[in-house]
Amino acid sequence: MSENKRQAIRSILSQILVLGFLGALLIFIFLRRQLFLRLGPLSFLRLLLPLAFVLYIWLLVLGAKSIFGKYFLKRYDPGDAESVRELGKIARYRLQGNHNGIVAEPSTLLKRFEKQLLATGAREVSRRSFGIVYERPASSGISSMRGRVERVILLYRPILNVLIEDRLISEAADYIQDRKNVAVRRNLILLMSDMENDVEMLSSAAGVVNTLSRLDSKTLLVPFLLDIYHGRLFYPQDLSMLSLSDRSYYRSTQRKIAEIYSRSSRKNLPS
């Protein structure tokens, strides 16, 4: 075991021990809470106990996020061949329906995604260098989302690398930030490529997987990369900063993309 891994394990254990000690201390005090009633004028101190429990829960959440972010999320280096090979081995990014590169034509896939968007009330609002921009009524039933819209950007590029991918996402982010007059919290960009070069594709995917999806406190941009030839769908690995409803929305979109890809692939199998 490397020294870095040993240090990481020691750090995790120390955080767990501190949180465990504080939790045990709170339980000990709670079991003897009747002692607060004997303090006379200072009996109001018993109100500090529920406050301490709230602060402890807050520390637990912060500790869990810290441990998860530092030790369970790996940052992939687009320029490191070994790092991108590790990314290529992760099973959750693989899609059902890929049969030795026999998939639908990119134009066909693009039309299927467009058809699905139009069926949900989307309309095309712009064509830019970073993709076709669609907007549709927000799908969430939450009152704060009613009357708002969601934005979906589609783009197919036969040749892709991490520099091109980063530029496309940056251009999309600039477009979103410049259109503050339109209330769009949820933004999504779906990049598609049927490039056979696995190293370049994985290098591009590393940029997507490493992406933080929050542009600011009110605006999200989640990129997806559909690797048509190898049958993979890449997306940011860390969505912990998103609300439960936002995470549910993007997970649902992920499943829809996978479903359209799989259905298109099956229809192109040789008889």
PDB file of C-alpha atoms in Angstrom:
ATOM      1  CA  MET A   1       0.000   0.000   0.000  1.00  0.00           C
ATOM      2  CA  SER A   2       1.361   3.422  -0.997  1.00  0.00           C
ATOM      3  CA  GLU A   3       2.098   6.157   1.540  1.00  0.00           C
ATOM      4  CA  ASN A   4      -0.646   8.367   0.039  1.00  0.00           C
ATOM      5  CA  LYS A   5      -3.240   5.648   0.571  1.00  0.00           C
ATOM      6  CA  ARG A   6      -2.061   5.075   4.152  1.00  0.00           C
ATOM      7  CA  GLN A   7      -2.346   8.798   4.875  1.00  0.00           C
ATOM      8  CA  ALA A   8      -5.821   8.879   3.333  1.00  0.00           C
ATOM      9  CA  ILE A   9      -6.956   5.937   5.485  1.00  0.00           C
ATOM     10  CA  ARG A  10      -5.487   7.536   8.632  1.00  0.00           C
ATOM     11  CA  SER A  11      -7.266  10.810   7.835  1.00  0.00           C
ATOM     12  CA  ILE A  12     -10.607   9.046   7.297  1.00  0.00           C
ATOM     13  CA  LEU A  13     -10.223   7.045  10.519  1.00  0.00           C
ATOM     14  CA  SER A  14      -9.328  10.157  12.529  1.00  0.00           C
ATOM     15  CA  GLN A  15     -12.444  11.973  11.251  1.00  0.00           C
ATOM     16  CA  ILE A  16     -14.610   8.950  12.079  1.00  0.00           C
ATOM     17  CA  LEU A  17     -13.091   8.693  15.589  1.00  0.00           C
ATOM     18  CA  VAL A  18     -13.668  12.398  16.326  1.00  0.00           C
ATOM     19  CA  LEU A  19     -17.281  12.241  15.102  1.00  0.00           C
ATOM     20  CA  GLY A  20     -17.824   9.016  17.038  1.00  0.00           C
ATOM     21  CA  PHE A  21     -16.443  10.537  20.251  1.00  0.00           C
ATOM     22  CA  LEU A  22     -18.648  13.629  19.899  1.00  0.00           C
ATOM     23  CA  GLY A  23     -21.685  11.429  19.182  1.00  0.00           C
ATOM     24  CA  ALA A  24     -21.009   9.269  22.255  1.00  0.00           C
ATOM     25  CA  LEU A  25     -20.582  12.395  24.390  1.00  0.00           C
ATOM     26  CA  LEU A  26     -23.912  13.790  23.207  1.00  0.00           C
ATOM     27  CA  ILE A  27     -25.670  10.497  23.970  1.00  0.00           C
ATOM     28  CA  PHE A  28     -24.074  10.456  27.457  1.00  0.00           C
ATOM     29  CA  ILE A  29     -25.337  13.988  28.139  1.00  0.00           C
ATOM     30  CA  PHE A  30     -28.773  13.187  26.732  1.00  0.00           C
ATOM     31  CA  LEU A  31     -29.178  10.209  29.079  1.00  0.00           C
ATOM     32  CA  ARG A  32     -28.451  12.523  32.008  1.00  0.00           C
ATOM     33  CA  ARG A  33     -30.520  15.462  30.811  1.00  0.00           C
ATOM     34  CA  GLN A  34     -32.496  15.489  34.086  1.00  0.00           C
ATOM     35  CA  LEU A  35     -29.440  17.083  35.694  1.00  0.00           C
ATOM     36  CA  PHE A  36     -30.259  20.308  33.816  1.00  0.00           C
ATOM     37  CA  LEU A  37     -33.449  20.623  35.862  1.00  0.00           C
ATOM     38  CA  ARG A  38     -31.422  20.899  39.058  1.00  0.00           C
ATOM     39  CA  LEU A  39     -29.456  23.933  37.910  1.00  0.00           C
ATOM     40  CA  GLY A  40     -32.066  26.407  39.105  1.00  0.00           C
ATOM     41  CA  PRO A  41     -31.660  29.722  37.297  1.00  0.00           C
ATOM     42  CA  LEU A  42     -29.291  27.999  34.834  1.00  0.00           C
ATOM     43  CA  SER A  43     -31.811  25.343  33.822  1.00  0.00           C
ATOM     44  CA  PHE A  44     -32.229  27.137  30.485  1.00  0.00           C
ATOM     45  CA  LEU A  45     -28.972  25.466  29.516  1.00  0.00           C
ATOM     46  CA  ARG A  46     -31.014  22.376  28.699  1.00  0.00           C
ATOM     47  CA  LEU A  47     -31.963  24.164  25.474  1.00  0.00           C
ATOM     48  CA  LEU A  48     -28.353  23.831  24.386  1.00  0.00           C
ATOM     49  CA  LEU A  49     -28.780  20.054  24.059  1.00  0.00           C
ATOM     50  CA  PRO A  50     -31.068  20.047  20.973  1.00  0.00           C
ATOM     51  CA  LEU A  51     -28.868  22.767  19.482  1.00  0.00           C
ATOM     52  CA  ALA A  52     -25.828  20.551  20.023  1.00  0.00           C
ATOM     53  CA  PHE A  53     -27.599  17.677  18.244  1.00  0.00           C
ATOM     54  CA  VAL A  54     -28.400  19.935  15.265  1.00  0.00           C
ATOM     55  CA  LEU A  55     -24.775  21.086  15.085  1.00  0.00           C
ATOM     56  CA  TYR A  56     -23.604  17.468  15.303  1.00  0.00           C
ATOM     57  CA  ILE A  57     -25.838  16.418  12.375  1.00  0.00           C
ATOM     58  CA  TRP A  58     -24.431  19.365  10.426  1.00  0.00           C
ATOM     59  CA  LEU A  59     -20.879  18.204  11.208  1.00  0.00           C
ATOM     60  CA  LEU A  60     -21.806  14.674  10.100  1.00  0.00           C
ATOM     61  CA  VAL A  61     -23.044  15.955   6.740  1.00  0.00           C
ATOM     62  CA  LEU A  62     -19.952  18.128   6.231  1.00  0.00           C
ATOM     63  CA  GLY A  63     -17.675  15.247   7.228  1.00  0.00           C
ATOM     64  CA  ALA A  64     -19.394  12.830   4.861  1.00  0.00           C
ATOM     65  CA  LYS A  65     -19.125  15.295   1.970  1.00  0.00           C
ATOM     66  CA  SER A  66     -15.462  15.924   2.750  1.00  0.00           C
ATOM     67  CA  ILE A  67     -14.594  12.223   2.884  1.00  0.00           C
ATOM     68  CA  PHE A  68     -16.585  11.480  -0.275  1.00  0.00           C
ATOM     69  CA  GLY A  69     -15.076  14.395  -2.202  1.00  0.00           C
ATOM     70  CA  LYS A  70     -11.468  13.773  -1.200  1.00  0.00           C
ATOM     71  CA  TYR A  71     -11.194  10.008  -1.174  1.00  0.00           C
ATOM     72  CA  PHE A  72     -13.964   8.468  -3.260  1.00  0.00           C
ATOM     73  CA  LEU A  73     -14.046  10.818  -6.257  1.00  0.00           C
ATOM     74  CA  LYS A  74     -11.058  10.391  -8.531  1.00  0.00           C
ATOM     75  CA  ARG A  75      -9.977  13.226 -10.784  1.00  0.00           C
ATOM     76  CA  TYR A  76      -8.987  11.853 -14.182  1.00  0.00           C
ATOM     77  CA  ASP A  77      -6.111  13.418 -16.073  1.00  0.00           C
ATOM     78  CA  PRO A  78      -6.952  13.822 -19.799  1.00  0.00           C
ATOM     79  CA  GLY A  79      -3.237  13.865 -20.647  1.00  0.00           C
ATOM     80  CA  ASP A  80      -2.377  10.699 -18.712  1.00  0.00           C
ATOM     81  CA  ALA A  81      -2.882   7.480 -20.703  1.00  0.00           C
ATOM     82  CA  GLU A  82      -3.106   5.348 -17.552  1.00  0.00           C
ATOM     83  CA  SER A  83      -5.680   7.653 -16.005  1.00  0.00           C
ATOM     84  CA  VAL A  84      -7.969   7.603 -19.056  1.00  0.00           C
ATOM     85  CA  ARG A  85      -7.617   3.810 -19.303  1.00  0.00           C
ATOM     86  CA  GLU A  86      -8.931   3.575 -15.725  1.00  0.00           C
ATOM     87  CA  LEU A  87     -11.866   5.742 -16.764  1.00  0.00           C
ATOM     88  CA  GLY A  88     -12.578   3.408 -19.684  1.00  0.00           C
ATOM     89  CA  LYS A  89     -12.912   0.447 -17.291  1.00  0.00           C
ATOM     90  CA  ILE A  90     -15.713   1.961 -15.202  1.00  0.00           C
ATOM     91  CA  ALA A  91     -18.850  -0.088 -15.804  1.00  0.00           C
ATOM     92  CA  ARG A  92     -21.458   2.583 -14.982  1.00  0.00           C
ATOM     93  CA  TYR A  93     -20.554   4.569 -18.095  1.00  0.00           C
ATOM     94  CA  ARG A  94     -21.153   1.629 -20.447  1.00  0.00           C
ATOM     95  CA  LEU A  95     -24.430   1.418 -22.316  1.00  0.00           C
ATOM     96  CA  GLN A  96     -26.547  -1.547 -23.275  1.00  0.00           C
ATOM     97  CA  GLY A  97     -27.063  -2.028 -26.987  1.00  0.00           C
ATOM     98  CA  ASN A  98     -23.560  -1.557 -28.392  1.00  0.00           C
ATOM     99  CA  HIS A  99     -22.721  -4.423 -30.752  1.00  0.00           C
ATOM    100  CA  ASN A 100     -19.155  -4.141 -32.059  1.00  0.00           C
ATOM    101  CA  GLY A 101     -19.622  -0.606 -33.281  1.00  0.00           C
ATOM    102  CA  ILE A 102     -22.900  -1.372 -35.103  1.00  0.00           C
ATOM    103  CA  VAL A 103     -25.038   1.594 -34.066  1.00  0.00           C
ATOM    104  CA  ALA A 104     -27.398   4.073 -35.646  1.00  0.00           C
ATOM    105  CA  GLU A 105     -25.980   6.768 -37.883  1.00  0.00           C
ATOM    106  CA  PRO A 106     -25.214   9.935 -35.877  1.00  0.00           C
ATOM    107  CA  SER A 107     -27.741  11.877 -37.961  1.00  0.00           C
ATOM    108  CA  THR A 108     -30.405   9.304 -37.073  1.00  0.00           C
ATOM    109  CA  LEU A 109     -29.567   9.510 -33.382  1.00  0.00           C
ATOM    110  CA  LEU A 110     -29.653  13.294 -33.498  1.00  0.00           C
ATOM    111  CA  LYS A 111     -33.100  13.192 -35.103  1.00  0.00           C
ATOM    112  CA  ARG A 112     -34.338  10.783 -32.426  1.00  0.00           C
ATOM    113  CA  PHE A 113     -33.166  13.107 -29.662  1.00  0.00           C
ATOM    114  CA  GLU A 114     -34.748  16.074 -31.427  1.00  0.00           C
ATOM    115  CA  LYS A 115     -38.028  14.169 -31.805  1.00  0.00           C
ATOM    116  CA  GLN A 116     -38.037  13.272 -28.118  1.00  0.00           C
ATOM    117  CA  LEU A 117     -37.418  16.913 -27.153  1.00  0.00           C
ATOM    118  CA  LEU A 118     -40.189  18.203 -29.410  1.00  0.00           C
ATOM    119  CA  ALA A 119     -42.547  15.629 -27.882  1.00  0.00           C
ATOM    120  CA  THR A 120     -41.907  17.181 -24.446  1.00  0.00           C
ATOM    121  CA  GLY A 121     -42.791  20.685 -25.612  1.00  0.00           C
ATOM    122  CA  ALA A 122     -39.309  21.876 -26.524  1.00  0.00           C
ATOM    123  CA  ARG A 123     -38.662  24.405 -29.274  1.00  0.00           C
ATOM    124  CA  GLU A 124     -35.472  25.285 -31.079  1.00  0.00           C
ATOM    125  CA  VAL A 125     -34.317  28.770 -30.097  1.00  0.00           C
ATOM    126  CA  SER A 126     -30.816  29.020 -31.553  1.00  0.00           C
ATOM    127  CA  ARG A 127     -28.081  27.297 -33.544  1.00  0.00           C
ATOM    128  CA  ARG A 128     -24.586  27.999 -32.273  1.00  0.00           C
ATOM    129  CA  SER A 129     -21.080  26.641 -32.742  1.00  0.00           C
ATOM    130  CA  PHE A 130     -21.547  24.607 -29.552  1.00  0.00           C
ATOM    131  CA  GLY A 131     -24.850  23.031 -30.664  1.00  0.00           C
ATOM    132  CA  ILE A 132     -28.561  23.359 -31.328  1.00  0.00           C
ATOM    133  CA  VAL A 133     -30.261  25.061 -28.375  1.00  0.00           C
ATOM    134  CA  TYR A 134     -33.722  23.928 -27.263  1.00  0.00           C
ATOM    135  CA  GLU A 135     -35.884  25.307 -24.492  1.00  0.00           C
ATOM    136  CA  ARG A 136     -38.952  23.670 -22.931  1.00  0.00           C
ATOM    137  CA  PRO A 137     -41.233  24.164 -19.915  1.00  0.00           C
ATOM    138  CA  ALA A 138     -39.647  22.951 -16.677  1.00  0.00           C
ATOM    139  CA  SER A 139     -40.620  19.342 -15.976  1.00  0.00           C
ATOM    140  CA  SER A 140     -40.479  19.699 -12.176  1.00  0.00           C
ATOM    141  CA  GLY A 141     -43.756  19.926 -10.280  1.00  0.00           C
ATOM    142  CA  ILE A 142     -42.099  22.029  -7.573  1.00  0.00           C
ATOM    143  CA  SER A 143     -43.746  25.433  -7.293  1.00  0.00           C
ATOM    144  CA  SER A 144     -40.409  27.266  -7.520  1.00  0.00           C
ATOM    145  CA  MET A 145     -39.877  25.749 -10.987  1.00  0.00           C
ATOM    146  CA  ARG A 146     -43.338  26.473 -12.395  1.00  0.00           C
ATOM    147  CA  GLY A 147     -43.367  28.979 -15.226  1.00  0.00           C
ATOM    148  CA  ARG A 148     -39.661  28.408 -15.854  1.00  0.00           C
ATOM    149  CA  VAL A 149     -37.908  26.606 -18.665  1.00  0.00           C
ATOM    150  CA  GLU A 150     -35.175  24.017 -19.103  1.00  0.00           C
ATOM    151  CA  ARG A 151     -32.480  24.254 -21.751  1.00  0.00           C
ATOM    152  CA  VAL A 152     -31.043  21.320 -23.720  1.00  0.00           C
ATOM    153  CA  ILE A 153     -28.163  21.665 -26.197  1.00  0.00           C
ATOM    154  CA  LEU A 154     -27.403  18.965 -28.788  1.00  0.00           C
ATOM    155  CA  LEU A 155     -24.206  18.672 -30.825  1.00  0.00           C
ATOM    156  CA  TYR A 156     -22.587  15.964 -32.942  1.00  0.00           C
ATOM    157  CA  ARG A 157     -18.850  16.216 -33.653  1.00  0.00           C
ATOM    158  CA  PRO A 158     -17.082  13.479 -35.671  1.00  0.00           C
ATOM    159  CA  ILE A 159     -13.713  14.569 -34.268  1.00  0.00           C
ATOM    160  CA  LEU A 160     -13.390  15.368 -30.583  1.00  0.00           C
ATOM    161  CA  ASN A 161     -10.623  15.879 -28.063  1.00  0.00           C
ATOM    162  CA  VAL A 162     -10.365  17.371 -24.597  1.00  0.00           C
ATOM    163  CA  LEU A 163      -9.490  20.855 -25.901  1.00  0.00           C
ATOM    164  CA  ILE A 164     -12.442  20.936 -28.294  1.00  0.00           C
ATOM    165  CA  GLU A 165     -14.766  19.527 -25.619  1.00  0.00           C
ATOM    166  CA  ASP A 166     -13.623  22.099 -23.059  1.00  0.00           C
ATOM    167  CA  ARG A 167     -14.108  24.948 -25.547  1.00  0.00           C
ATOM    168  CA  LEU A 168     -17.613  23.768 -26.465  1.00  0.00           C
ATOM    169  CA  ILE A 169     -18.721  23.538 -22.826  1.00  0.00           C
ATOM    170  CA  SER A 170     -17.154  26.938 -22.072  1.00  0.00           C
ATOM    171  CA  GLU A 171     -18.989  28.525 -25.021  1.00  0.00           C
ATOM    172  CA  ALA A 172     -22.251  26.972 -23.829  1.00  0.00           C
ATOM    173  CA  ALA A 173     -21.616  28.316 -20.312  1.00  0.00           C
ATOM    174  CA  ASP A 174     -20.946  31.814 -21.674  1.00  0.00           C
ATOM    175  CA  TYR A 175     -24.167  31.676 -23.711  1.00  0.00           C
ATOM    176  CA  ILE A 176     -26.144  30.644 -20.622  1.00  0.00           C
ATOM    177  CA  GLN A 177     -24.596  33.358 -18.451  1.00  0.00           C
ATOM    178  CA  ASP A 178     -25.275  36.013 -21.103  1.00  0.00           C
ATOM    179  CA  ARG A 179     -28.994  35.135 -21.234  1.00  0.00           C
ATOM    180  CA  LYS A 180     -29.905  35.964 -17.645  1.00  0.00           C
ATOM    181  CA  ASN A 181     -33.162  37.501 -18.850  1.00  0.00           C
ATOM    182  CA  VAL A 182     -34.463  33.952 -19.411  1.00  0.00           C
ATOM    183  CA  ALA A 183     -35.006  32.078 -16.126  1.00  0.00           C
ATOM    184  CA  VAL A 184     -33.240  28.781 -16.862  1.00  0.00           C
ATOM    185  CA  ARG A 185     -31.869  26.946 -13.862  1.00  0.00           C
ATOM    186  CA  ARG A 186     -31.391  23.543 -15.481  1.00  0.00           C
ATOM    187  CA  ASN A 187     -29.096  23.471 -18.512  1.00  0.00           C
ATOM    188  CA  LEU A 188     -27.823  20.348 -20.229  1.00  0.00           C
ATOM    189  CA  ILE A 189     -25.456  19.848 -23.156  1.00  0.00           C
ATOM    190  CA  LEU A 190     -25.274  16.492 -24.939  1.00  0.00           C
ATOM    191  CA  LEU A 191     -22.131  16.059 -27.029  1.00  0.00           C
ATOM    192  CA  MET A 192     -22.081  13.096 -29.431  1.00  0.00           C
ATOM    193  CA  SER A 193     -19.221  11.554 -31.391  1.00  0.00           C
ATOM    194  CA  ASP A 194     -18.639   8.291 -33.245  1.00  0.00           C
ATOM    195  CA  MET A 195     -14.865   8.673 -33.230  1.00  0.00           C
ATOM    196  CA  GLU A 196     -13.096   5.306 -33.118  1.00  0.00           C
ATOM    197  CA  ASN A 197      -9.929   6.602 -31.413  1.00  0.00           C
ATOM    198  CA  ASP A 198     -10.528   5.350 -27.874  1.00  0.00           C
ATOM    199  CA  VAL A 199      -7.723   7.370 -26.254  1.00  0.00           C
ATOM    200  CA  GLU A 200      -8.977  10.678 -27.632  1.00  0.00           C
ATOM    201  CA  MET A 201     -12.547   9.808 -26.716  1.00  0.00           C
ATOM    202  CA  LEU A 202     -11.602   8.910 -23.155  1.00  0.00           C
ATOM    203  CA  SER A 203      -9.487  12.053 -22.878  1.00  0.00           C
ATOM    204  CA  SER A 204     -12.558  14.092 -23.837  1.00  0.00           C
ATOM    205  CA  ALA A 205     -14.653  12.058 -21.408  1.00  0.00           C
ATOM    206  CA  ALA A 206     -12.266  12.880 -18.552  1.00  0.00           C
ATOM    207  CA  GLY A 207     -13.095  16.562 -18.957  1.00  0.00           C
ATOM    208  CA  VAL A 208     -16.818  15.787 -18.725  1.00  0.00           C
ATOM    209  CA  VAL A 209     -16.462  13.455 -15.731  1.00  0.00           C
ATOM    210  CA  ASN A 210     -14.375  16.027 -13.834  1.00  0.00           C
ATOM    211  CA  THR A 211     -16.839  18.869 -14.468  1.00  0.00           C
ATOM    212  CA  LEU A 212     -18.522  20.666 -11.593  1.00  0.00           C
ATOM    213  CA  SER A 213     -22.102  21.276 -12.708  1.00  0.00           C
ATOM    214  CA  ARG A 214     -22.867  24.555 -10.920  1.00  0.00           C
ATOM    215  CA  LEU A 215     -22.178  27.770 -12.838  1.00  0.00           C
ATOM    216  CA  ASP A 216     -23.419  29.890  -9.931  1.00  0.00           C
ATOM    217  CA  SER A 217     -25.846  29.615  -7.018  1.00  0.00           C
ATOM    218  CA  LYS A 218     -28.882  29.630  -9.343  1.00  0.00           C
ATOM    219  CA  THR A 219     -27.634  28.082 -12.590  1.00  0.00           C
ATOM    220  CA  LEU A 220     -26.632  24.524 -13.463  1.00  0.00           C
ATOM    221  CA  LEU A 221     -24.921  23.147 -16.564  1.00  0.00           C
ATOM    222  CA  VAL A 222     -24.506  19.368 -16.748  1.00  0.00           C
ATOM    223  CA  PRO A 223     -22.563  18.007 -19.754  1.00  0.00           C
ATOM    224  CA  PHE A 224     -23.091  14.526 -21.202  1.00  0.00           C
ATOM    225  CA  LEU A 225     -20.804  12.860 -23.735  1.00  0.00           C
ATOM    226  CA  LEU A 226     -22.302  10.050 -25.824  1.00  0.00           C
ATOM    227  CA  ASP A 227     -19.549   7.824 -27.204  1.00  0.00           C
ATOM    228  CA  ILE A 228     -21.539   6.296 -30.061  1.00  0.00           C
ATOM    229  CA  TYR A 229     -18.923   3.887 -31.402  1.00  0.00           C
ATOM    230  CA  HIS A 230     -17.800   2.360 -28.081  1.00  0.00           C
ATOM    231  CA  GLY A 231     -21.231   2.477 -26.453  1.00  0.00           C
ATOM    232  CA  ARG A 232     -20.604   4.718 -23.433  1.00  0.00           C
ATOM    233  CA  LEU A 233     -22.311   7.703 -21.852  1.00  0.00           C
ATOM    234  CA  PHE A 234     -20.138   9.959 -19.690  1.00  0.00           C
ATOM    235  CA  TYR A 235     -21.411  12.555 -17.215  1.00  0.00           C
ATOM    236  CA  PRO A 236     -20.073  14.408 -14.133  1.00  0.00           C
ATOM    237  CA  GLN A 237     -19.222  12.015 -11.316  1.00  0.00           C
ATOM    238  CA  ASP A 238     -19.996  14.547  -8.581  1.00  0.00           C
ATOM    239  CA  LEU A 239     -23.589  15.807  -8.419  1.00  0.00           C
ATOM    240  CA  SER A 240     -23.559  16.151  -4.624  1.00  0.00           C
ATOM    241  CA  MET A 241     -23.937  19.948  -4.783  1.00  0.00           C
ATOM    242  CA  LEU A 242     -27.259  19.595  -6.618  1.00  0.00           C
ATOM    243  CA  SER A 243     -30.625  19.380  -4.905  1.00  0.00           C
ATOM    244  CA  LEU A 244     -32.462  16.049  -4.850  1.00  0.00           C
ATOM    245  CA  SER A 245     -34.953  17.243  -7.479  1.00  0.00           C
ATOM    246  CA  ASP A 246     -32.143  18.455  -9.768  1.00  0.00           C
ATOM    247  CA  ARG A 247     -30.262  15.188  -9.385  1.00  0.00           C
ATOM    248  CA  SER A 248     -33.444  13.273 -10.147  1.00  0.00           C
ATOM    249  CA  TYR A 249     -33.959  15.358 -13.299  1.00  0.00           C
ATOM    250  CA  TYR A 250     -30.460  14.728 -14.637  1.00  0.00           C
ATOM    251  CA  ARG A 251     -30.561  11.026 -13.733  1.00  0.00           C
ATOM    252  CA  SER A 252     -33.867  10.727 -15.580  1.00  0.00           C
ATOM    253  CA  THR A 253     -32.323  12.441 -18.615  1.00  0.00           C
ATOM    254  CA  GLN A 254     -29.366  10.058 -18.426  1.00  0.00           C
ATOM    255  CA  ARG A 255     -31.719   7.069 -18.562  1.00  0.00           C
ATOM    256  CA  LYS A 256     -33.611   8.575 -21.509  1.00  0.00           C
ATOM    257  CA  ILE A 257     -30.375   9.094 -23.482  1.00  0.00           C
ATOM    258  CA  ALA A 258     -29.329   5.502 -22.774  1.00  0.00           C
ATOM    259  CA  GLU A 259     -32.762   4.217 -23.806  1.00  0.00           C
ATOM    260  CA  ILE A 260     -32.730   6.063 -27.154  1.00  0.00           C
ATOM    261  CA  TYR A 261     -29.186   4.868 -27.869  1.00  0.00           C
ATOM    262  CA  SER A 262     -29.991   1.257 -27.019  1.00  0.00           C
ATOM    263  CA  ARG A 263     -33.194   1.262 -29.075  1.00  0.00           C
ATOM    264  CA  SER A 264     -31.393   2.764 -32.068  1.00  0.00           C
ATOM    265  CA  SER A 265     -28.581   0.203 -31.802  1.00  0.00           C
ATOM    266  CA  ARG A 266     -30.926  -2.781 -31.780  1.00  0.00           C
ATOM    267  CA  LYS A 267     -32.626  -1.568 -34.929  1.00  0.00           C
ATOM    268  CA  ASN A 268     -29.282  -1.537 -36.746  1.00  0.00           C
ATOM    269  CA  LEU A 269     -28.236  -5.095 -35.981  1.00  0.00           C
ATOM    270  CA  PRO A 270     -27.582  -7.276 -39.026  1.00  0.00           C
ATOM    271  CA  SER A 271     -30.290  -9.852 -39.676  1.00  0.00           C
TER     272      SER A 271
END
